[in-house]
Short mmCIF file of C-alpha atoms in Angstrom, two decimals:
data_model
loop_
_atom_site.label_atom_id
_atom_site.label_comp_id
_atom_site.label_asym_id
_atom_site.label_seq_id
_atom_site.Cartn_x
_atom_site.Cartn_y
_atom_site.Cartn_z
CA UNK A 24 -45.03 65.61 -73.76
CA UNK A 25 -45.79 64.71 -77.30
CA UNK A 26 -42.37 65.25 -78.51
CA UNK A 27 -41.02 63.07 -75.63
CA UNK A 28 -43.16 60.12 -76.72
CA UNK A 29 -42.12 60.64 -80.38
CA UNK A 30 -38.53 60.61 -79.40
CA UNK A 31 -38.86 57.43 -77.63
CA UNK A 32 -40.80 55.58 -80.40
CA UNK A 33 -39.34 52.39 -81.83
CA UNK A 34 -39.78 52.00 -85.58
CA UNK A 35 -40.09 48.40 -86.77
CA UNK A 36 -39.34 46.86 -90.16
CA UNK A 37 -42.48 44.53 -90.56
CA UNK A 38 -41.56 42.99 -94.24
CA UNK A 39 -38.51 42.65 -96.06
CA UNK A 40 -38.73 41.63 -99.95
CA UNK A 41 -36.51 41.27 -102.90
CA UNK A 42 -36.90 42.08 -106.54
CA UNK A 43 -33.75 40.96 -108.12
CA UNK A 44 -31.09 43.48 -107.12
CA UNK A 45 -33.51 45.64 -105.09
CA UNK A 46 -34.39 45.03 -101.34
CA UNK A 47 -37.52 46.66 -99.99
CA UNK A 48 -37.98 47.37 -96.23
CA UNK A 49 -41.49 48.21 -95.04
CA UNK A 50 -41.76 50.28 -91.87
CA UNK A 51 -44.65 50.47 -89.52
CA UNK A 52 -46.07 54.10 -88.93
CA UNK A 53 -43.37 55.85 -90.83
CA UNK A 54 -43.56 59.67 -90.52
CA UNK A 55 -44.50 61.28 -93.81
CA UNK A 56 -41.19 63.18 -94.09
CA UNK A 57 -39.04 60.19 -93.31
CA UNK A 58 -35.69 59.40 -94.94
CA UNK A 59 -34.34 56.12 -94.34
CA UNK A 60 -30.40 55.56 -94.71
CA UNK A 61 -28.25 52.57 -94.62
CA UNK A 62 -25.27 53.55 -92.71
CA UNK A 63 -21.89 51.74 -91.90
CA UNK A 64 -21.21 50.99 -88.33
CA UNK A 65 -17.53 51.67 -88.82
CA UNK A 66 -17.68 55.22 -90.01
CA UNK A 67 -17.92 54.09 -93.61
CA UNK A 68 -20.41 55.32 -96.34
CA UNK A 69 -24.06 56.13 -95.87
CA UNK A 70 -26.66 55.94 -98.58
CA UNK A 71 -30.32 57.18 -98.62
CA UNK A 72 -32.77 54.54 -99.58
CA UNK A 73 -35.31 55.28 -102.52
CA UNK A 74 -38.96 55.73 -101.63
CA UNK A 75 -41.19 52.88 -103.09
CA UNK A 76 -44.59 52.87 -104.52
CA UNK A 77 -46.11 52.32 -100.92
CA UNK A 78 -45.90 55.02 -98.52
CA UNK A 79 -43.95 52.72 -95.99
CA UNK A 80 -41.50 51.08 -98.48
CA UNK A 81 -38.03 52.03 -98.79
CA UNK A 82 -35.76 50.46 -101.37
CA UNK A 83 -31.95 49.69 -101.72
CA UNK A 84 -30.15 48.66 -105.04
CA UNK A 85 -27.28 46.71 -103.79
CA UNK A 86 -25.55 47.12 -107.16
CA UNK A 87 -25.67 50.82 -106.97
CA UNK A 88 -26.76 52.47 -103.73
CA UNK A 89 -26.01 55.82 -105.03
CA UNK A 90 -22.27 56.06 -106.05
CA UNK A 91 -22.25 53.75 -109.08
CA UNK A 92 -20.53 50.97 -107.14
CA UNK A 93 -21.66 47.78 -105.45
CA UNK A 94 -22.76 48.43 -101.73
CA UNK A 95 -19.41 48.09 -100.24
CA UNK A 96 -18.65 45.08 -98.20
CA UNK A 97 -19.15 45.82 -94.52
CA UNK A 98 -21.80 45.76 -91.75
CA UNK A 99 -24.70 48.37 -91.76
CA UNK A 100 -27.47 49.56 -89.75
CA UNK A 101 -30.77 51.26 -91.03
CA UNK A 102 -31.66 54.61 -89.62
CA UNK A 103 -34.68 56.87 -90.13
CA UNK A 104 -34.39 60.58 -90.20
CA UNK A 105 -37.52 62.74 -89.47
CA UNK A 106 -38.05 66.22 -88.20
CA UNK A 107 -41.00 64.68 -86.24
CA UNK A 108 -38.42 63.33 -83.70
CA UNK A 109 -37.42 66.75 -82.76
CA UNK A 110 -37.48 67.94 -79.11
CA UNK A 111 -38.44 71.57 -78.99
CA UNK A 112 -36.10 72.00 -76.07
CA UNK A 113 -33.24 70.85 -77.93
CA UNK A 114 -30.72 73.29 -79.57
CA UNK A 115 -30.42 71.18 -82.44
CA UNK A 116 -33.53 71.20 -84.77
CA UNK A 117 -32.47 69.98 -88.29
CA UNK A 118 -32.14 66.30 -88.51
CA UNK A 119 -33.13 63.59 -86.04
CA UNK A 120 -32.27 59.99 -86.26
CA UNK A 121 -33.50 56.64 -84.92
CA UNK A 122 -32.20 53.19 -85.58
CA UNK A 123 -34.67 50.68 -87.25
CA UNK A 124 -35.57 47.38 -85.74
CA UNK A 125 -36.72 44.10 -87.39
CA UNK A 126 -39.94 42.55 -86.46
CA UNK A 127 -39.52 39.45 -84.45
CA UNK A 128 -41.62 37.26 -86.93
CA UNK A 129 -39.11 37.62 -89.82
CA UNK A 130 -36.62 34.88 -90.26
CA UNK A 131 -33.21 36.72 -91.16
CA UNK A 132 -32.13 33.38 -92.99
CA UNK A 133 -35.17 33.53 -95.23
CA UNK A 134 -34.44 37.10 -96.37
CA UNK A 135 -30.51 36.54 -97.13
CA UNK A 136 -29.25 36.31 -100.71
CA UNK A 137 -26.22 35.28 -102.57
CA UNK A 138 -25.29 36.50 -106.12
CA UNK A 139 -22.90 34.22 -107.89
CA UNK A 140 -20.57 35.65 -110.50
CA UNK A 141 -17.32 35.20 -112.30
CA UNK A 142 -17.72 31.69 -113.64
CA UNK A 143 -19.40 30.57 -110.66
CA UNK A 144 -16.27 31.08 -108.53
CA UNK A 145 -17.32 34.13 -106.40
CA UNK A 146 -20.41 35.40 -104.84
CA UNK A 147 -21.76 38.65 -103.36
CA UNK A 148 -23.70 37.91 -100.18
CA UNK A 149 -26.34 39.98 -98.43
CA UNK A 150 -27.04 38.65 -94.81
CA UNK A 151 -29.10 40.07 -91.87
CA UNK A 152 -29.04 39.87 -88.14
CA UNK A 153 -31.46 41.07 -85.52
CA UNK A 154 -29.11 40.49 -82.58
CA UNK A 155 -27.99 43.65 -80.82
CA UNK A 156 -30.26 45.60 -83.15
CA UNK A 157 -30.92 45.20 -86.87
CA UNK A 158 -27.67 44.73 -89.02
CA UNK A 159 -26.98 44.07 -92.66
CA UNK A 160 -23.87 42.54 -93.71
CA UNK A 161 -22.43 42.66 -97.28
CA UNK A 162 -19.47 40.42 -98.31
CA UNK A 163 -17.68 39.20 -101.36
CA UNK A 164 -16.34 35.66 -101.07
CA UNK A 165 -14.76 32.89 -102.99
CA UNK A 166 -17.14 29.89 -103.33
CA UNK A 167 -16.07 26.67 -102.03
CA UNK A 168 -16.47 23.31 -103.91
CA UNK A 169 -14.07 23.74 -106.84
CA UNK A 170 -11.82 20.83 -107.19
CA UNK A 171 -8.13 21.20 -107.12
CA UNK A 172 -7.95 20.56 -110.88
CA UNK A 173 -10.65 23.37 -111.40
CA UNK A 174 -8.87 25.81 -108.94
CA UNK A 175 -5.58 25.21 -110.85
CA UNK A 176 -7.19 25.62 -114.27
CA UNK A 177 -8.88 28.84 -113.11
CA UNK A 178 -5.57 30.25 -111.67
CA UNK A 179 -3.81 29.47 -114.83
CA UNK A 180 -6.56 31.11 -116.90
CA UNK A 181 -6.56 34.16 -114.79
CA UNK A 182 -2.88 34.42 -114.46
CA UNK A 183 -2.54 34.42 -118.33
CA UNK A 184 -5.29 36.90 -118.82
CA UNK A 185 -4.03 39.19 -116.07
CA UNK A 186 -0.61 39.31 -117.49
CA UNK A 187 -1.92 40.16 -120.99
CA UNK A 188 -4.11 42.80 -119.68
CA UNK A 189 -1.37 44.28 -117.44
CA UNK A 190 0.90 44.52 -120.61
CA UNK A 191 -2.04 46.10 -122.52
CA UNK A 192 -2.61 48.62 -119.68
CA UNK A 193 0.97 49.63 -119.75
CA UNK A 194 0.72 50.32 -123.39
CA UNK A 195 -2.37 52.35 -123.11
CA UNK A 196 -0.98 54.39 -120.25
CA UNK A 197 2.21 55.19 -122.24
CA UNK A 198 0.06 56.07 -125.27
CA UNK A 199 -2.13 58.34 -122.99
CA UNK A 200 0.98 60.30 -121.98
CA UNK A 201 2.04 60.64 -125.68
CA UNK A 202 -1.26 61.18 -127.52
CA UNK A 203 -3.91 62.57 -125.20
CA UNK A 204 -4.56 66.48 -125.62
CA UNK A 205 -3.28 68.46 -122.74
CA UNK A 206 -4.02 71.92 -121.57
CA UNK A 207 -7.74 72.41 -122.00
CA UNK A 208 -9.57 72.14 -118.61
CA UNK A 209 -13.17 72.29 -120.02
CA UNK A 210 -13.45 69.31 -122.53
CA UNK A 211 -16.59 70.97 -124.04
CA UNK A 212 -14.49 73.92 -125.35
CA UNK A 213 -12.00 71.87 -127.13
CA UNK A 214 -11.88 72.83 -130.85
CA UNK A 215 -11.96 69.73 -133.20
CA UNK A 216 -12.38 67.31 -130.36
CA UNK A 217 -11.11 63.84 -130.82
CA UNK A 218 -14.24 61.66 -131.15
CA UNK A 219 -14.16 57.79 -130.99
CA UNK A 220 -16.91 55.55 -132.32
CA UNK A 221 -16.18 52.10 -130.52
CA UNK A 222 -17.56 48.72 -130.52
CA UNK A 223 -16.29 45.38 -129.08
CA UNK A 224 -19.21 43.40 -130.44
CA UNK A 225 -19.00 43.82 -134.18
CA UNK A 226 -16.78 44.94 -136.99
CA UNK A 227 -19.77 46.53 -138.59
CA UNK A 228 -21.23 49.70 -137.35
CA UNK A 229 -24.74 49.24 -135.83
CA UNK A 230 -27.66 51.34 -136.82
CA UNK A 231 -27.45 53.68 -133.65
CA UNK A 232 -23.88 54.41 -134.20
CA UNK A 233 -24.10 54.81 -137.96
CA UNK A 234 -26.91 57.32 -137.76
CA UNK A 235 -24.85 59.26 -134.96
CA UNK A 236 -21.76 59.14 -137.19
CA UNK A 237 -23.58 60.82 -140.12
CA UNK A 238 -25.02 63.51 -137.68
CA UNK A 239 -21.36 64.07 -136.42
CA UNK A 240 -20.06 64.50 -140.15
CA UNK A 241 -22.94 66.92 -140.76
CA UNK A 242 -22.00 69.03 -137.80
CA UNK A 243 -18.37 69.20 -138.97
CA UNK A 244 -16.77 66.65 -136.64
CA UNK A 245 -14.43 64.13 -137.87
CA UNK A 246 -14.98 60.92 -135.86
CA UNK A 247 -12.57 57.92 -135.61
CA UNK A 248 -13.80 54.40 -135.37
CA UNK A 249 -12.65 51.19 -133.58
CA UNK A 250 -14.95 48.33 -134.62
CA UNK A 251 -14.13 44.81 -133.49
CA UNK A 252 -15.70 41.49 -132.45
CA UNK A 253 -13.68 40.40 -129.52
CA UNK A 254 -16.16 37.92 -128.22
CA UNK A 255 -15.62 35.74 -131.41
CA UNK A 256 -12.28 36.81 -132.93
CA UNK A 257 -8.73 37.19 -131.64
CA UNK A 258 -6.64 40.25 -132.69
CA UNK A 259 -2.92 40.76 -132.98
CA UNK A 260 -0.87 42.79 -130.62
CA UNK A 261 -0.29 45.39 -133.50
CA UNK A 262 -4.18 45.73 -133.77
CA UNK A 263 -4.48 46.29 -129.83
CA UNK A 264 -1.62 49.00 -129.91
CA UNK A 265 -3.42 50.81 -132.66
CA UNK A 266 -6.79 50.49 -130.85
CA UNK A 267 -5.51 51.50 -127.50
CA UNK A 268 -3.92 54.59 -129.13
CA UNK A 269 -7.21 55.59 -130.54
CA UNK A 270 -8.85 55.18 -126.98
CA UNK A 271 -5.89 57.13 -125.28
CA UNK A 272 -6.09 60.04 -127.67
CA UNK A 273 -9.96 60.29 -127.35
CA UNK A 274 -11.84 63.23 -125.68
CA UNK A 275 -15.34 61.63 -126.33
CA UNK A 276 -16.03 57.95 -126.60
CA UNK A 277 -19.30 56.56 -127.94
CA UNK A 278 -20.16 52.73 -127.35
CA UNK A 279 -23.02 50.86 -129.05
CA UNK A 280 -23.08 48.05 -126.45
CA UNK A 281 -21.25 46.40 -123.71
CA UNK A 282 -17.41 46.87 -124.13
CA UNK A 283 -15.35 44.12 -122.87
CA UNK A 284 -12.34 46.24 -123.16
CA UNK A 285 -13.61 48.67 -120.55
CA UNK A 286 -14.23 45.76 -118.04
CA UNK A 287 -10.32 45.78 -117.33
CA UNK A 288 -9.10 49.06 -118.83
CA UNK A 289 -9.65 52.31 -116.89
CA UNK A 290 -10.16 54.96 -119.42
CA UNK A 291 -8.65 58.50 -118.74
CA UNK A 292 -9.65 61.86 -119.90
CA UNK A 293 -12.63 60.94 -121.94
CA UNK A 294 -16.37 61.28 -121.72
CA UNK A 295 -18.00 57.99 -122.28
CA UNK A 296 -21.45 57.64 -123.59
CA UNK A 297 -23.48 54.42 -124.21
CA UNK A 298 -25.62 54.43 -127.37
CA UNK A 299 -27.33 51.13 -126.56
CA UNK A 300 -29.80 50.06 -129.12
CA UNK A 301 -32.28 48.64 -126.66
CA UNK A 302 -34.90 51.42 -126.53
CA UNK A 303 -37.61 49.27 -125.12
CA UNK A 304 -35.75 48.71 -121.95
CA UNK A 305 -37.75 45.95 -120.22
CA UNK A 306 -35.55 42.79 -121.04
CA UNK A 307 -33.38 42.20 -117.92
CA UNK A 308 -29.58 42.63 -118.81
CA UNK A 309 -26.33 44.04 -117.19
CA UNK A 310 -26.68 44.87 -113.51
CA UNK A 311 -30.48 44.18 -113.51
CA UNK A 312 -29.86 40.57 -113.72
CA UNK A 313 -26.80 40.55 -111.37
CA UNK A 314 -25.94 37.02 -110.09
CA UNK A 315 -27.68 35.30 -113.02
CA UNK A 316 -25.69 33.60 -116.01
CA UNK A 317 -23.72 36.13 -118.14
CA UNK A 318 -24.30 39.09 -115.71
CA UNK A 319 -21.39 41.43 -115.16
CA UNK A 320 -18.97 41.37 -112.21
CA UNK A 321 -19.30 44.02 -109.37
CA UNK A 322 -16.75 46.10 -111.15
CA UNK A 323 -17.30 46.24 -115.02
CA UNK A 324 -16.88 48.76 -117.92
CA UNK A 325 -20.59 49.94 -117.33
CA UNK A 326 -19.28 51.77 -114.21
CA UNK A 327 -17.22 54.13 -116.44
CA UNK A 328 -20.03 55.58 -118.37
CA UNK A 329 -20.38 59.29 -118.14
CA UNK A 330 -23.79 59.13 -119.79
CA UNK A 331 -26.22 56.69 -121.43
CA UNK A 332 -29.13 57.38 -123.65
CA UNK A 333 -32.76 56.59 -123.39
CA UNK A 334 -36.02 57.70 -125.11
CA UNK A 335 -37.74 59.39 -122.06
CA UNK A 336 -37.35 60.43 -118.39
CA UNK A 337 -40.06 58.09 -117.52
CA UNK A 338 -37.94 55.00 -118.32
CA UNK A 339 -34.42 56.19 -117.77
CA UNK A 340 -34.20 54.55 -114.29
CA UNK A 341 -34.48 51.12 -116.19
CA UNK A 342 -31.35 51.95 -118.11
CA UNK A 343 -29.51 53.36 -115.11
CA UNK A 344 -30.21 50.00 -113.27
CA UNK A 345 -28.79 48.01 -116.27
CA UNK A 346 -25.65 50.02 -116.21
CA UNK A 347 -25.14 50.53 -112.59
CA UNK A 348 -25.12 54.33 -112.76
CA UNK A 349 -27.52 57.00 -111.47
CA UNK A 350 -30.58 58.19 -113.12
CA UNK A 351 -29.42 61.66 -113.95
CA UNK A 352 -26.62 60.24 -116.00
CA UNK A 353 -29.12 58.82 -118.48
CA UNK A 354 -30.02 61.36 -121.22
CA UNK A 355 -33.63 61.22 -122.51
CA UNK A 356 -32.44 62.35 -125.99
CA UNK A 357 -34.00 59.38 -127.98
CA UNK A 358 -32.31 56.87 -130.33
CA UNK A 359 -29.95 58.26 -133.06
CA UNK A 360 -31.29 55.65 -135.49
CA UNK A 361 -34.93 57.23 -135.22
CA UNK A 362 -33.55 60.36 -136.98
CA UNK A 363 -33.45 58.31 -140.18
CA UNK A 364 -36.29 55.98 -139.46
CA UNK A 365 -38.82 58.93 -139.02
CA UNK A 366 -37.49 60.84 -142.10
CA UNK A 367 -40.29 60.95 -144.68
CA UNK A 368 -37.91 60.82 -147.69
CA UNK A 369 -36.09 57.97 -146.40
CA UNK A 370 -39.27 56.18 -145.78
CA UNK A 371 -40.49 56.68 -149.29
CA UNK A 372 -37.23 55.57 -150.73
CA UNK A 373 -36.99 52.50 -148.69
CA UNK A 374 -40.55 51.34 -149.33
CA UNK A 375 -39.89 51.72 -153.12
CA UNK A 376 -36.75 49.81 -152.90
CA UNK A 377 -38.23 46.97 -150.99
CA UNK A 378 -41.20 46.53 -153.34
CA UNK A 379 -38.79 46.71 -156.40
CA UNK A 380 -36.41 44.02 -155.02
CA UNK A 381 -39.05 41.63 -153.13
CA UNK A 382 -41.94 40.77 -155.23
CA UNK A 383 -43.53 38.81 -152.42
CA UNK A 384 -44.33 42.12 -150.83
CA UNK A 385 -46.36 43.48 -153.79
CA UNK A 386 -49.89 42.58 -154.53
CA UNK A 387 -50.04 39.68 -156.95
CA UNK A 388 -51.75 41.48 -159.70
CA UNK A 389 -48.95 44.15 -159.76
CA UNK A 390 -47.03 43.91 -163.21
CA UNK A 391 -43.86 45.63 -164.47
CA UNK A 392 -43.30 49.01 -162.69
CA UNK A 393 -46.77 49.07 -161.28
CA UNK A 394 -45.88 48.31 -157.74
CA UNK A 395 -48.32 48.44 -154.88
CA UNK A 396 -47.76 46.91 -151.37
CA UNK A 397 -49.99 43.94 -150.45
CA UNK A 398 -52.43 44.44 -147.63
CA UNK A 399 -51.42 41.85 -145.02
CA UNK A 400 -47.73 41.43 -144.45
CA UNK A 401 -46.78 39.84 -141.01
CA UNK A 402 -43.27 39.93 -139.73
CA UNK A 403 -42.03 37.48 -137.24
CA UNK A 404 -39.09 38.77 -135.40
CA UNK A 405 -38.21 37.28 -132.13
CA UNK A 406 -35.01 37.46 -130.01
CA UNK A 407 -32.71 34.69 -129.47
CA UNK A 408 -32.42 32.04 -126.80
CA UNK A 409 -29.08 31.26 -125.18
CA UNK A 410 -26.65 33.11 -123.23
CA UNK A 411 -24.62 35.09 -125.88
CA UNK A 412 -23.63 35.13 -129.53
CA UNK A 413 -21.68 31.82 -129.23
CA UNK A 414 -24.75 29.94 -128.09
CA UNK A 415 -27.60 31.67 -129.49
CA UNK A 416 -30.42 29.77 -131.16
CA UNK A 417 -34.23 29.81 -131.70
CA UNK A 418 -36.44 26.73 -131.04
CA UNK A 419 -37.95 26.35 -134.46
CA UNK A 420 -40.15 23.50 -133.24
CA UNK A 421 -42.28 26.10 -131.61
CA UNK A 422 -43.49 26.96 -135.12
CA UNK A 423 -45.69 24.79 -137.54
CA UNK A 424 -44.86 25.96 -141.24
CA UNK A 425 -47.86 23.94 -142.45
CA UNK A 426 -50.26 25.81 -140.16
CA UNK A 427 -48.51 29.18 -141.01
CA UNK A 428 -48.91 28.64 -144.67
CA UNK A 429 -52.53 27.51 -144.29
CA UNK A 430 -53.16 30.79 -142.25
CA UNK A 431 -51.53 32.89 -144.88
CA UNK A 432 -53.81 31.31 -147.63
CA UNK A 433 -57.05 31.89 -145.68
CA UNK A 434 -56.39 35.57 -144.77
CA UNK A 435 -54.38 36.35 -147.98
CA UNK A 436 -51.16 37.14 -146.30
CA UNK A 437 -47.35 36.68 -146.47
CA UNK A 438 -45.40 35.72 -143.35
CA UNK A 439 -41.84 37.05 -143.21
CA UNK A 440 -39.19 35.81 -140.80
CA UNK A 441 -36.30 38.19 -139.37
CA UNK A 442 -34.34 36.23 -136.92
CA UNK A 443 -31.95 37.80 -134.47
CA UNK A 444 -28.55 38.26 -136.01
CA UNK A 445 -26.96 35.94 -133.54
CA UNK A 446 -28.97 33.04 -134.68
CA UNK A 447 -27.19 31.23 -137.43
CA UNK A 448 -29.49 28.35 -138.13
CA UNK A 449 -31.76 29.24 -141.12
CA UNK A 450 -35.55 29.33 -140.98
CA UNK A 451 -36.73 25.89 -142.00
CA UNK A 452 -39.15 27.15 -144.77
CA UNK A 453 -40.23 24.38 -147.15
CA UNK A 454 -39.63 25.41 -150.68
CA UNK A 455 -43.23 24.77 -151.67
CA UNK A 456 -44.31 27.62 -149.32
CA UNK A 457 -41.89 30.14 -150.77
CA UNK A 458 -44.72 32.17 -152.38
CA UNK A 459 -46.17 33.04 -149.12
CA UNK A 460 -43.33 32.51 -146.45
CA UNK A 461 -39.95 34.06 -146.79
CA UNK A 462 -36.71 34.45 -144.63
CA UNK A 463 -35.59 38.02 -144.46
CA UNK A 464 -32.73 37.55 -141.77
CA UNK A 465 -30.08 38.43 -144.27
CA UNK A 466 -31.78 41.85 -144.63
CA UNK A 467 -29.44 44.29 -143.04
CA UNK A 468 -31.83 46.70 -141.21
CA UNK A 469 -35.19 45.39 -139.65
CA UNK A 470 -36.49 48.85 -139.18
CA UNK A 471 -36.79 49.11 -142.99
CA UNK A 472 -39.20 46.22 -142.94
CA UNK A 473 -41.39 48.01 -140.42
CA UNK A 474 -42.54 50.35 -143.15
CA UNK A 475 -44.34 47.62 -145.15
CA UNK A 476 -45.32 45.46 -142.06
CA UNK A 477 -48.88 45.34 -141.02
CA UNK A 478 -48.48 43.15 -138.02
CA UNK A 479 -45.25 42.51 -135.93
CA UNK A 480 -45.07 39.19 -134.00
CA UNK A 481 -42.10 39.19 -131.49
CA UNK A 482 -41.50 37.96 -127.92
CA UNK A 483 -38.97 39.86 -125.78
CA UNK A 484 -37.13 41.94 -128.66
CA UNK A 485 -36.28 45.60 -128.48
CA UNK A 486 -37.68 45.94 -131.92
CA UNK A 487 -41.06 46.90 -130.43
CA UNK A 488 -39.59 50.42 -129.73
CA UNK A 489 -39.29 51.65 -133.34
CA UNK A 490 -42.30 49.68 -134.42
CA UNK A 491 -44.65 51.46 -132.01
CA UNK A 492 -44.04 54.58 -133.87
CA UNK A 493 -45.82 53.08 -136.72
CA UNK A 494 -48.86 52.78 -134.70
CA UNK A 495 -49.56 49.36 -135.99
CA UNK A 496 -50.61 46.30 -134.16
CA UNK A 497 -48.29 43.80 -132.33
CA UNK A 498 -48.49 40.27 -131.05
CA UNK A 499 -46.38 38.77 -128.38
CA UNK A 500 -45.77 34.95 -128.86
CA UNK A 501 -44.23 34.36 -125.26
CA UNK A 502 -44.29 30.54 -125.35
CA UNK A 503 -41.42 30.26 -122.67
CA UNK A 504 -42.36 33.22 -120.64
CA UNK A 505 -42.00 31.43 -117.30
CA UNK A 506 -38.48 29.90 -118.12
CA UNK A 507 -37.35 33.21 -119.71
CA UNK A 508 -38.26 35.12 -116.64
CA UNK A 509 -36.29 32.60 -114.47
CA UNK A 510 -33.30 32.47 -116.63
CA UNK A 511 -33.21 35.89 -118.05
CA UNK A 512 -35.64 38.02 -116.28
CA UNK A 513 -37.25 41.56 -116.79
CA UNK A 514 -36.64 44.62 -114.86
CA UNK A 515 -40.10 46.06 -115.44
CA UNK A 516 -43.20 43.85 -115.61
CA UNK A 517 -43.39 42.34 -118.98
CA UNK A 518 -47.18 41.58 -118.96
CA UNK A 519 -47.88 45.25 -117.95
CA UNK A 520 -45.62 46.98 -120.44
CA UNK A 521 -45.85 45.21 -123.78
CA UNK A 522 -47.83 47.23 -126.31
CA UNK A 523 -49.95 44.28 -127.43
CA UNK A 524 -51.57 41.03 -126.70
CA UNK A 525 -49.46 38.11 -125.11
CA UNK A 526 -50.15 34.56 -126.29
CA UNK A 527 -48.31 31.58 -125.01
CA UNK A 528 -49.21 28.88 -127.39
CA UNK A 529 -48.94 28.48 -131.13
CA UNK A 530 -52.67 27.92 -131.49
CA UNK A 531 -53.50 31.02 -129.54
CA UNK A 532 -51.13 32.95 -131.86
CA UNK A 533 -52.99 31.74 -134.94
CA UNK A 534 -56.42 32.34 -133.30
CA UNK A 535 -55.43 35.95 -132.37
CA UNK A 536 -54.27 36.62 -135.96
CA UNK A 537 -57.41 35.18 -137.40
CA UNK A 538 -59.63 37.38 -135.13
CA UNK A 539 -57.31 40.46 -135.40
CA UNK A 540 -57.26 40.27 -131.53
CA UNK A 541 -53.99 42.46 -130.78
CA UNK A 542 -55.18 44.72 -127.79
CA UNK A 543 -54.09 47.64 -130.04
CA UNK A 544 -54.84 50.48 -127.54
CA UNK A 545 -51.81 49.40 -125.46
CA UNK A 546 -49.65 50.90 -128.22
CA UNK A 547 -50.76 54.44 -127.52
CA UNK A 548 -49.90 54.03 -123.68
CA UNK A 549 -46.46 52.80 -124.63
CA UNK A 550 -45.76 55.68 -126.87
CA UNK A 551 -46.70 58.10 -124.02
CA UNK A 552 -44.33 56.29 -121.62
CA UNK A 553 -41.26 55.70 -123.73
CA UNK A 554 -40.82 58.82 -125.85
CA UNK A 555 -40.16 62.41 -124.72
CA UNK A 556 -39.50 63.32 -128.48
CA UNK A 557 -40.97 61.86 -131.65
CA UNK A 558 -38.94 63.78 -134.17
CA UNK A 559 -35.57 63.45 -136.25
CA UNK A 560 -33.22 65.40 -133.85
CA UNK A 561 -32.09 62.71 -131.35
CA UNK A 562 -28.42 62.99 -132.55
CA UNK A 563 -28.43 66.74 -132.51
CA UNK A 564 -29.48 66.60 -128.83
CA UNK A 565 -26.76 64.13 -127.96
CA UNK A 566 -24.17 66.36 -129.73
CA UNK A 567 -25.45 69.43 -127.93
CA UNK A 568 -25.67 67.69 -124.54
CA UNK A 569 -22.50 65.53 -124.56
CA UNK A 570 -20.03 67.21 -126.82
CA UNK A 571 -21.01 70.76 -126.49
CA UNK A 572 -22.04 70.58 -122.90
CA UNK A 573 -25.33 72.45 -123.24
CA UNK A 574 -27.96 72.09 -120.57
CA UNK A 575 -30.50 69.25 -120.89
#
């Protein structure tokens, strides 16, 4: 009789909530072994929902329900699976299914969402209906409202770009047939594999890529390079032909950031690994901010990654969310640039070089070759504001140079500025303050400065990742946290995850510095969550796991 009652129960969704790209469904009296699945009503795909923090919460990522693609357009129902629905008299006893219903108090219009992308011309919609059973509808639509002139301009732009891309795809596919290695089924067993280090963001190699390149050479590999800045520069057709040849010939491709080329070019026959620099992994980017300005389209180059790299298993789901791939594709190897950063010989050499070349870092009483670091060096290193490299800036009106100089006098400190490379406007330091305030933006590697820094002040920058390894205090000057959250967003709680005290006004920042109020114990917690390995072997792990195919 109990089984009969169980089989006739109706399970109700009593709450639906959104967190950016995640929908959470809360179900009344859910069985402990329950699995909730979103299932197409037309024999399409089905996906299991992820269990949330609450026992009755089940979560769906619309940008990647499990197959590294958007939830396909269509109509779906939610079903719940549980062995507790079993009828002992039934011949079948494995999986039992019930459809879920929506509580009558929930207004389906209030929980619908629209995610705008592609220059505000298209939108991905998620709508709900409770008629004839609870249904979810996903659709991708062209937005109305564009004028005839705007539509014509968009059509011309797309046609021109699509023609250019079609020509380049043809070139690539021809080069793939001509130059890609044939005959070896297991890519990991290829002798002398063709390895390409590729960037579309800069013609200079970033620190992660540079460190990985050195490791490859030490291991006997001979990597090729393709470094370009296609967001700000135009390249000739001959350059594209050469670049596409390198991509076509590659067995392994390593990227250091988003590659616009992979948005429109399907790469064949290569394992693609993303060596993204942002070890901190809390600032919202990629698919974690789908539908916001500068977010990717439903199909983008991120989907082509075979692997990405993160610092620990505990945080890799943040990275998989950014790239729209699955958690097990994110390797907790650590950042290659940390291999050099943690090397004791490199640390000693770099500190000495800094003291020799920048006297502001030395104690005033030092003379000649007698160099000693001064005790109170503060480094201000915020991220940029704006959507991208072209529009990047920092609001210097949020800083009072007179008060900063007075602070430095009072506590016998120097204040260094290291602005994001995208910010072109120089720090407005008055000449009269040059004995205590200095602009180090032109210095190539911010990590070097961490060795001599006693306090790091930042906001939403990923620089905290490396600096935490110094086990020194940090202060977070988040004067625009509400606006930044709205426009940019985070994919883990900023206030809960930063390893230091947050201040939202300039005066509070000065007060915290004067009183040494940095909430320093948060640094140790941050280290525990973000690092599986604190050593100099990240590159070796990536080589073993990705190129040699060893278990990880």
